[in-house]
Each structure stands twice: as C-alpha cells, then as structure tokens.
C-alpha cells in the first residue's frame, strides 16, 4: 500500500513538472515599438572654402509584432531627405512586410529589406555614419516591394532568391519590369564569410549587377572587401559602372572601435562620348575614425573623409564629421 502511495505521489509530481514546463514553453504574441535616429555635424572644405552643416539624415520609426514563433510582421517609416524637390524632410514607408519562418526556410513579402548588400552592410556595421558601397552610390535600394526567400542549406551555406520592383521604396512601380536576384553566402571555415549576388532587370537592354564579398571577422577585428559591377545602369546601353570597397574595424574595448575604409567608383564611356558617363560623380574615398559608445543605444563617431574626384581638374574635398546614432 505504501509503495502504491509513493508511486502515485511520484506520478503526480511528474505530471505537475510536465504541466509547468508546457506553460513555460507556451508562446505569447508580443510586439514593441522601434526607433533609430542618425544625426551629424560636419564641415566640408574644397579649394580653401569651408562649409559647416548640421544634419538629421534619418529617423526610423516603427513597430514589430510576433504573432507566433513562425509569423512576424514589421512596419518602419523612414523620415529623411527625399533627395528631390524643396522638402527638407519627408516620410517614406521603408518596411511593411510579413515574415514566415519554418526551420531553415524564411520568406518575406511586402515592402521588404533587399538582400544585395545585407551581409556587407551588417559586417560594416556603421550604417548610421556611411552606407555600404551599393547603397551609397545608388547601385541598388535598401528596400523595395517584392518577395524574398532565404534557405539555410547547411551550417556553412545559405541561398536567397528575390523578385522586387526595382525602383526602391521611395517610388511606386514605374515600368513593366521586375528585378529578380539570386545570392549565396558561404562560411567555409570559422571567421570567414564569402557572398556572391547577381540580379537583372529589363528586356531589350538589361541592367545586370554583380556583387562579390569576402570578410574575416572575430571578436575584435574585421577585414573585408567587396567588388561591385553594374552593366547598363538604369537600362542605358553601355552605362557600366564598378568599383571596390575595402574596410577594417578594430574593437579595442566594449565602448571603443576604430575603423578605416577605401572606396573607388568608376564608370565607362558611352559610345561617341569622350568622358565616362558618370564622371561628375566618379572618384575615390578615404575614410577613418573612431566610434565611442558611452551607453547601450548611443554611438558617437568623429571621423575624417577625403574625396578625390575622377574628373580631371576637379578639386578634392575634405570632410570632418561627428556622427551620432540613437537606438531605443
């Protein structure tokens, strides 16, 4: 009888523990607001003339929500310089998508973040200070309407396939063309990341893009390089442009990080022209600085930039920047 009572008590305890674990593992839908602000003060000096300026380049405001372990949604408004017209600031819908994840498979649909330079941008890690190469020189947009599928084939290989409008998040579909793209990321050994991405858009004259990226990363050091080539930019025959971006960062402590970067932007001559089609914006960039993070969510970054234009006779420009990122 005593043995039976003891067995009953043990069985009851096991049921209670199992029930308690089930409750702990029960998913509860949740969401939170998002805010990210980029601001800076800088001076630019060209030919002995210096111009100072305060800028609030970006304010990302939004909300993310987890419906379940598989279903997720996000909406982000980008308040920044529209780059056209007389408006100083304008609000754009940067992200508005749902995401479904099942094991090694993830799909995104809506106004999604594009994948052309997502790996290089993440490893660069200084988006608030300066965009990664493709984004900085307008080879591609950081967000667009479309669909993307990611699949982790193994621990060292993942692939992604996307179809987007091709105009970016600041414009609605303006033509009949879509922009399909394919990429794969390889981590052959620890600390090494390699990625290749290709896409195309158009019919008779196709814009075609290639981005190749290689990086070494550890807890303190990043060494990375990428090469980008775009053929028939904006579907203009012969309007090719290309160039490398090489950068390094070194984390000396939890609060301090040093960085340096080199970019080169070049374009080809169109048929019958004597100068490269993008000569007014071609050139090379040298950048260096230090990032200081006094508390979580705050980054302060003094840096210096030197722009050497590709056009013969054009004057060099030196920039002194003090950038700030606020994230909460």
GROMACS .gro file of C-alpha atoms in nm:
model
  328
    1UNK     CA    1   0.000   0.000   0.000
    2UNK     CA    2   0.280   0.237   0.093
    3UNK     CA    3   0.458   0.160  -0.235
    4UNK     CA    4   0.140   0.237  -0.426
    5UNK     CA    5   0.101   0.571  -0.247
    6UNK     CA    6   0.464   0.661  -0.318
    7UNK     CA    7   0.426   0.570  -0.686
    8UNK     CA    8   0.108   0.779  -0.707
    9UNK     CA    9   0.283   1.078  -0.549
   10UNK     CA   10   0.580   1.043  -0.786
   11UNK     CA   11   0.347   1.018  -1.089
   12UNK     CA   12   0.152   1.325  -0.973
   13UNK     CA   13   0.478   1.519  -0.934
   14UNK     CA   14   0.590   1.426  -1.284
   15UNK     CA   15   0.257   1.547  -1.426
   16UNK     CA   16   0.294   1.877  -1.237
   17UNK     CA   17   0.650   1.930  -1.365
   18UNK     CA   18   0.549   1.848  -1.724
   19UNK     CA   19   0.249   2.081  -1.700
   20UNK     CA   20   0.471   2.357  -1.562
   21UNK     CA   21   0.721   2.313  -1.848
   22UNK     CA   22   0.441   2.325  -2.105
   23UNK     CA   23   0.322   2.653  -1.958
   24UNK     CA   24   0.673   2.796  -1.973
   25UNK     CA   25   0.706   2.698  -2.338
   26UNK     CA   26   0.365   2.840  -2.434
   27UNK     CA   27   0.416   3.127  -2.681
   28UNK     CA   28   0.257   3.462  -2.612
   29UNK     CA   29   0.212   3.709  -2.901
   30UNK     CA   30   0.421   4.020  -2.841
   31UNK     CA   31   0.535   4.340  -3.006
   32UNK     CA   32   0.737   4.653  -2.943
   33UNK     CA   33   0.796   5.000  -3.094
   34UNK     CA   34   1.121   5.077  -3.276
   35UNK     CA   35   1.318   5.399  -3.309
   36UNK     CA   36   1.654   5.470  -3.472
   37UNK     CA   37   1.799   5.817  -3.530
   38UNK     CA   38   2.102   5.924  -3.736
   39UNK     CA   39   2.233   6.278  -3.692
   40UNK     CA   40   2.562   6.458  -3.751
   41UNK     CA   41   2.757   6.780  -3.770
   42UNK     CA   42   3.017   6.814  -4.045
   43UNK     CA   43   3.232   7.057  -4.237
   44UNK     CA   44   3.343   7.023  -4.600
   45UNK     CA   45   3.650   7.201  -4.734
   46UNK     CA   46   3.706   7.243  -5.111
   47UNK     CA   47   3.964   7.477  -5.259
   48UNK     CA   48   4.014   7.657  -4.929
   49UNK     CA   49   3.643   7.722  -4.871
   50UNK     CA   50   3.479   7.552  -4.571
   51UNK     CA   51   3.106   7.490  -4.527
   52UNK     CA   52   2.960   7.374  -4.191
   53UNK     CA   53   2.628   7.191  -4.161
   54UNK     CA   54   2.408   7.012  -3.908
   55UNK     CA   55   2.211   6.718  -4.047
   56UNK     CA   56   1.941   6.484  -3.923
   57UNK     CA   57   1.981   6.231  -4.201
   58UNK     CA   58   1.744   5.960  -4.081
   59UNK     CA   59   1.476   5.883  -3.824
   60UNK     CA   60   1.335   5.531  -3.845
   61UNK     CA   61   1.009   5.492  -3.651
   62UNK     CA   62   0.805   5.174  -3.646
   63UNK     CA   63   0.667   4.866  -3.477
   64UNK     CA   64   0.733   4.492  -3.492
   65UNK     CA   65   0.499   4.213  -3.382
   66UNK     CA   66   0.537   3.837  -3.330
   67UNK     CA   67   0.206   3.662  -3.394
   68UNK     CA   68   0.365   3.322  -3.324
   69UNK     CA   69   0.704   3.156  -3.341
   70UNK     CA   70   0.663   3.136  -3.719
   71UNK     CA   71   0.472   3.454  -3.811
   72UNK     CA   72   0.620   3.804  -3.774
   73UNK     CA   73   0.539   4.150  -3.913
   74UNK     CA   74   0.720   4.481  -3.922
   75UNK     CA   75   0.641   4.837  -4.031
   76UNK     CA   76   0.901   5.115  -4.045
   77UNK     CA   77   0.869   5.477  -4.158
   78UNK     CA   78   1.186   5.648  -4.281
   79UNK     CA   79   1.189   6.022  -4.219
   80UNK     CA   80   1.475   6.178  -4.414
   81UNK     CA   81   1.588   6.391  -4.704
   82UNK     CA   82   1.381   6.295  -5.012
   83UNK     CA   83   1.662   6.397  -5.246
   84UNK     CA   84   1.431   6.598  -5.472
   85UNK     CA   85   1.203   6.899  -5.458
   86UNK     CA   86   1.202   7.167  -5.190
   87UNK     CA   87   1.120   6.945  -4.892
   88UNK     CA   88   1.386   6.929  -4.621
   89UNK     CA   89   1.238   6.609  -4.473
   90UNK     CA   90   0.979   6.362  -4.596
   91UNK     CA   91   0.838   6.035  -4.461
   92UNK     CA   92   0.857   5.715  -4.666
   93UNK     CA   93   0.731   5.367  -4.591
   94UNK     CA   94   1.063   5.184  -4.556
   95UNK     CA   95   0.934   4.843  -4.442
   96UNK     CA   96   0.586   4.691  -4.431
   97UNK     CA   97   0.605   4.314  -4.459
   98UNK     CA   98   0.521   3.983  -4.303
   99UNK     CA   99   0.773   3.708  -4.242
  100UNK     CA  100   0.720   3.333  -4.211
  101UNK     CA  101   0.988   3.104  -4.070
  102UNK     CA  102   0.982   2.727  -4.062
  103UNK     CA  103   1.305   2.550  -3.973
  104UNK     CA  104   1.571   2.657  -4.222
  105UNK     CA  105   1.324   2.833  -4.452
  106UNK     CA  106   1.222   3.201  -4.423
  107UNK     CA  107   1.011   3.408  -4.661
  108UNK     CA  108   0.939   3.783  -4.664
  109UNK     CA  109   0.659   3.956  -4.856
  110UNK     CA  110   0.570   4.325  -4.892
  111UNK     CA  111   0.795   4.628  -4.862
  112UNK     CA  112   1.099   4.422  -4.768
  113UNK     CA  113   1.465   4.491  -4.696
  114UNK     CA  114   1.661   4.390  -5.004
  115UNK     CA  115   1.942   4.133  -4.992
  116UNK     CA  116   2.203   4.262  -5.240
  117UNK     CA  117   2.427   4.411  -4.972
  118UNK     CA  118   2.272   4.293  -4.644
  119UNK     CA  119   2.573   4.081  -4.545
  120UNK     CA  120   2.831   4.350  -4.622
  121UNK     CA  121   2.620   4.618  -4.450
  122UNK     CA  122   2.589   4.407  -4.135
  123UNK     CA  123   2.963   4.336  -4.120
  124UNK     CA  124   3.049   4.701  -4.199
  125UNK     CA  125   2.829   4.792  -3.903
  126UNK     CA  126   2.843   5.170  -3.947
  127UNK     CA  127   2.529   5.238  -4.150
  128UNK     CA  128   2.446   5.545  -3.938
  129UNK     CA  129   2.778   5.703  -4.037
  130UNK     CA  130   2.806   5.592  -4.400
  131UNK     CA  131   2.613   5.346  -4.615
  132UNK     CA  132   2.775   5.037  -4.763
  133UNK     CA  133   2.902   5.067  -5.123
  134UNK     CA  134   2.596   4.968  -5.328
  135UNK     CA  135   2.364   5.179  -5.115
  136UNK     CA  136   2.596   5.479  -5.101
  137UNK     CA  137   2.645   5.503  -5.479
  138UNK     CA  138   2.288   5.402  -5.575
  139UNK     CA  139   2.361   5.066  -5.737
  140UNK     CA  140   2.056   4.942  -5.552
  141UNK     CA  141   1.800   5.039  -5.290
  142UNK     CA  142   1.798   4.908  -4.932
  143UNK     CA  143   1.424   4.828  -4.951
  144UNK     CA  144   1.165   4.759  -5.222
  145UNK     CA  145   0.829   4.597  -5.286
  146UNK     CA  146   0.864   4.228  -5.352
  147UNK     CA  147   0.925   3.882  -5.211
  148UNK     CA  148   1.240   3.715  -5.080
  149UNK     CA  149   1.313   3.356  -4.980
  150UNK     CA  150   1.606   3.251  -4.761
  151UNK     CA  151   1.710   2.889  -4.717
  152UNK     CA  152   1.989   2.757  -4.495
  153UNK     CA  153   2.113   2.451  -4.680
  154UNK     CA  154   2.373   2.372  -4.413
  155UNK     CA  155   2.571   2.536  -4.136
  156UNK     CA  156   2.811   2.684  -4.393
  157UNK     CA  157   2.587   2.751  -4.696
  158UNK     CA  158   2.272   2.959  -4.740
  159UNK     CA  159   2.095   3.083  -5.053
  160UNK     CA  160   1.840   3.357  -5.118
  161UNK     CA  161   1.614   3.439  -5.410
  162UNK     CA  162   1.419   3.762  -5.454
  163UNK     CA  163   1.189   3.933  -5.701
  164UNK     CA  164   1.141   4.308  -5.646
  165UNK     CA  165   1.003   4.604  -5.839
  166UNK     CA  166   1.347   4.756  -5.886
  167UNK     CA  167   1.256   5.122  -5.820
  168UNK     CA  168   1.321   5.120  -5.445
  169UNK     CA  169   1.099   5.216  -5.153
  170UNK     CA  170   1.066   5.584  -5.248
  171UNK     CA  171   0.886   5.508  -5.577
  172UNK     CA  172   0.589   5.300  -5.683
  173UNK     CA  173   0.638   5.058  -5.973
  174UNK     CA  174   0.718   5.284  -6.267
  175UNK     CA  175   0.755   5.035  -6.553
  176UNK     CA  176   0.667   4.681  -6.657
  177UNK     CA  177   0.996   4.530  -6.539
  178UNK     CA  178   1.072   4.332  -6.226
  179UNK     CA  179   1.418   4.271  -6.081
  180UNK     CA  180   1.491   3.907  -5.991
  181UNK     CA  181   1.806   3.830  -5.797
  182UNK     CA  182   1.993   3.533  -5.655
  183UNK     CA  183   2.263   3.515  -5.390
  184UNK     CA  184   2.454   3.263  -5.188
  185UNK     CA  185   2.658   3.302  -4.870
  186UNK     CA  186   2.935   3.062  -4.768
  187UNK     CA  187   3.114   3.029  -4.435
  188UNK     CA  188   3.380   2.770  -4.532
  189UNK     CA  189   3.570   2.796  -4.206
  190UNK     CA  190   3.521   2.983  -3.880
  191UNK     CA  191   3.555   3.364  -3.914
  192UNK     CA  192   3.544   3.365  -4.299
  193UNK     CA  193   3.233   3.485  -4.486
  194UNK     CA  194   3.200   3.491  -4.865
  195UNK     CA  195   2.899   3.604  -5.066
  196UNK     CA  196   2.805   3.649  -5.432
  197UNK     CA  197   2.485   3.817  -5.554
  198UNK     CA  198   2.356   3.871  -5.909
  199UNK     CA  199   2.040   4.031  -6.047
  200UNK     CA  200   1.898   4.171  -6.369
  201UNK     CA  201   1.619   4.399  -6.490
  202UNK     CA  202   1.489   4.497  -6.833
  203UNK     CA  203   1.422   4.335  -7.168
  204UNK     CA  204   1.600   4.453  -7.483
  205UNK     CA  205   1.868   4.633  -7.281
  206UNK     CA  206   1.913   4.459  -6.947
  207UNK     CA  207   2.065   4.611  -6.637
  208UNK     CA  208   2.279   4.338  -6.477
  209UNK     CA  209   2.451   4.354  -6.137
  210UNK     CA  210   2.724   4.153  -5.970
  211UNK     CA  211   2.841   4.189  -5.609
  212UNK     CA  212   3.122   3.975  -5.464
  213UNK     CA  213   3.216   3.998  -5.095
  214UNK     CA  214   3.477   3.838  -4.868
  215UNK     CA  215   3.540   3.905  -4.499
  216UNK     CA  216   3.737   3.785  -4.198
  217UNK     CA  217   3.574   3.859  -3.863
  218UNK     CA  218   3.643   3.778  -3.500
  219UNK     CA  219   3.551   3.934  -3.166
  220UNK     CA  220   3.778   4.234  -3.222
  221UNK     CA  221   3.885   4.255  -3.587
  222UNK     CA  222   3.708   4.287  -3.922
  223UNK     CA  223   3.889   4.278  -4.257
  224UNK     CA  224   3.654   4.294  -4.556
  225UNK     CA  225   3.645   4.371  -4.925
  226UNK     CA  226   3.382   4.376  -5.197
  227UNK     CA  227   3.370   4.438  -5.570
  228UNK     CA  228   3.059   4.565  -5.748
  229UNK     CA  229   2.985   4.583  -6.119
  230UNK     CA  230   2.664   4.703  -6.283
  231UNK     CA  231   2.617   4.675  -6.658
  232UNK     CA  232   2.377   4.908  -6.845
  233UNK     CA  233   2.278   5.106  -6.535
  234UNK     CA  234   1.916   5.222  -6.549
  235UNK     CA  235   1.889   5.013  -6.867
  236UNK     CA  236   2.105   5.256  -7.068
  237UNK     CA  237   2.321   5.069  -7.318
  238UNK     CA  238   2.690   5.091  -7.225
  239UNK     CA  239   2.635   5.274  -6.896
  240UNK     CA  240   2.857   5.044  -6.691
  241UNK     CA  241   2.999   5.138  -6.351
  242UNK     CA  242   3.202   4.949  -6.099
  243UNK     CA  243   3.444   4.961  -5.811
  244UNK     CA  244   3.580   4.813  -5.487
  245UNK     CA  245   3.520   4.885  -5.121
  246UNK     CA  246   3.779   4.774  -4.864
  247UNK     CA  247   3.743   4.833  -4.492
  248UNK     CA  248   3.858   4.728  -4.149
  249UNK     CA  249   3.737   4.778  -3.793
  250UNK     CA  250   3.916   4.705  -3.467
  251UNK     CA  251   3.735   4.683  -3.133
  252UNK     CA  252   3.971   4.787  -2.852
  253UNK     CA  253   3.706   4.764  -2.578
  254UNK     CA  254   3.330   4.732  -2.528
  255UNK     CA  255   3.300   5.106  -2.584
  256UNK     CA  256   3.566   5.192  -2.844
  257UNK     CA  257   3.609   5.084  -3.208
  258UNK     CA  258   3.849   5.217  -3.475
  259UNK     CA  259   3.772   5.191  -3.847
  260UNK     CA  260   3.907   5.277  -4.192
  261UNK     CA  261   3.765   5.240  -4.543
  262UNK     CA  262   3.853   5.291  -4.909
  263UNK     CA  263   3.600   5.316  -5.197
  264UNK     CA  264   3.659   5.353  -5.568
  265UNK     CA  265   3.381   5.447  -5.811
  266UNK     CA  266   3.443   5.431  -6.185
  267UNK     CA  267   3.229   5.438  -6.498
  268UNK     CA  268   3.280   5.368  -6.869
  269UNK     CA  269   3.244   5.599  -7.166
  270UNK     CA  270   2.926   5.575  -7.370
  271UNK     CA  271   2.960   5.527  -7.746
  272UNK     CA  272   3.062   5.854  -7.910
  273UNK     CA  273   3.146   6.027  -7.580
  274UNK     CA  274   3.488   6.145  -7.466
  275UNK     CA  275   3.424   6.114  -7.093
  276UNK     CA  276   3.284   5.845  -6.867
  277UNK     CA  277   2.906   5.873  -6.833
  278UNK     CA  278   2.921   5.922  -6.452
  279UNK     CA  279   3.241   6.129  -6.448
  280UNK     CA  280   3.083   6.405  -6.238
  281UNK     CA  281   3.039   6.157  -5.950
  282UNK     CA  282   3.329   5.917  -6.011
  283UNK     CA  283   3.618   5.922  -5.770
  284UNK     CA  284   3.779   5.761  -5.466
  285UNK     CA  285   3.713   5.793  -5.095
  286UNK     CA  286   3.938   5.751  -4.792
  287UNK     CA  287   3.769   5.742  -4.453
  288UNK     CA  288   3.889   5.686  -4.096
  289UNK     CA  289   3.764   5.743  -3.744
  290UNK     CA  290   3.674   5.609  -3.403
  291UNK     CA  291   3.340   5.506  -3.254
  292UNK     CA  292   3.263   5.559  -2.886
  293UNK     CA  293   2.957   5.405  -2.722
  294UNK     CA  294   2.914   5.552  -2.370
  295UNK     CA  295   2.592   5.355  -2.303
  296UNK     CA  296   2.388   5.094  -2.488
  297UNK     CA  297   2.193   5.253  -2.774
  298UNK     CA  298   2.424   5.554  -2.819
  299UNK     CA  299   2.717   5.578  -3.065
  300UNK     CA  300   2.934   5.888  -3.110
  301UNK     CA  301   3.179   5.890  -3.402
  302UNK     CA  302   3.430   6.157  -3.502
  303UNK     CA  303   3.574   6.077  -3.846
  304UNK     CA  304   3.755   6.231  -4.141
  305UNK     CA  305   3.684   6.171  -4.512
  306UNK     CA  306   3.882   6.263  -4.821
  307UNK     CA  307   3.712   6.259  -5.164
  308UNK     CA  308   3.931   6.262  -5.475
  309UNK     CA  309   3.709   6.320  -5.782
  310UNK     CA  310   3.769   6.126  -6.101
  311UNK     CA  311   3.713   6.424  -6.329
  312UNK     CA  312   4.040   6.582  -6.437
  313UNK     CA  313   4.089   6.925  -6.283
  314UNK     CA  314   3.815   6.883  -6.021
  315UNK     CA  315   3.909   6.983  -5.666
  316UNK     CA  316   3.947   6.741  -5.376
  317UNK     CA  317   3.718   6.774  -5.075
  318UNK     CA  318   3.800   6.703  -4.709
  319UNK     CA  319   3.513   6.633  -4.468
  320UNK     CA  320   3.524   6.642  -4.089
  321UNK     CA  321   3.226   6.457  -3.938
  322UNK     CA  322   3.082   6.398  -3.596
  323UNK     CA  323   2.812   6.129  -3.634
  324UNK     CA  324   2.564   6.008  -3.376
  325UNK     CA  325   2.330   5.707  -3.362
  326UNK     CA  326   2.046   5.676  -3.110
  327UNK     CA  327   1.863   5.344  -3.086
  328UNK     CA  328   1.575   5.271  -2.848
   0.00000   0.00000   0.00000
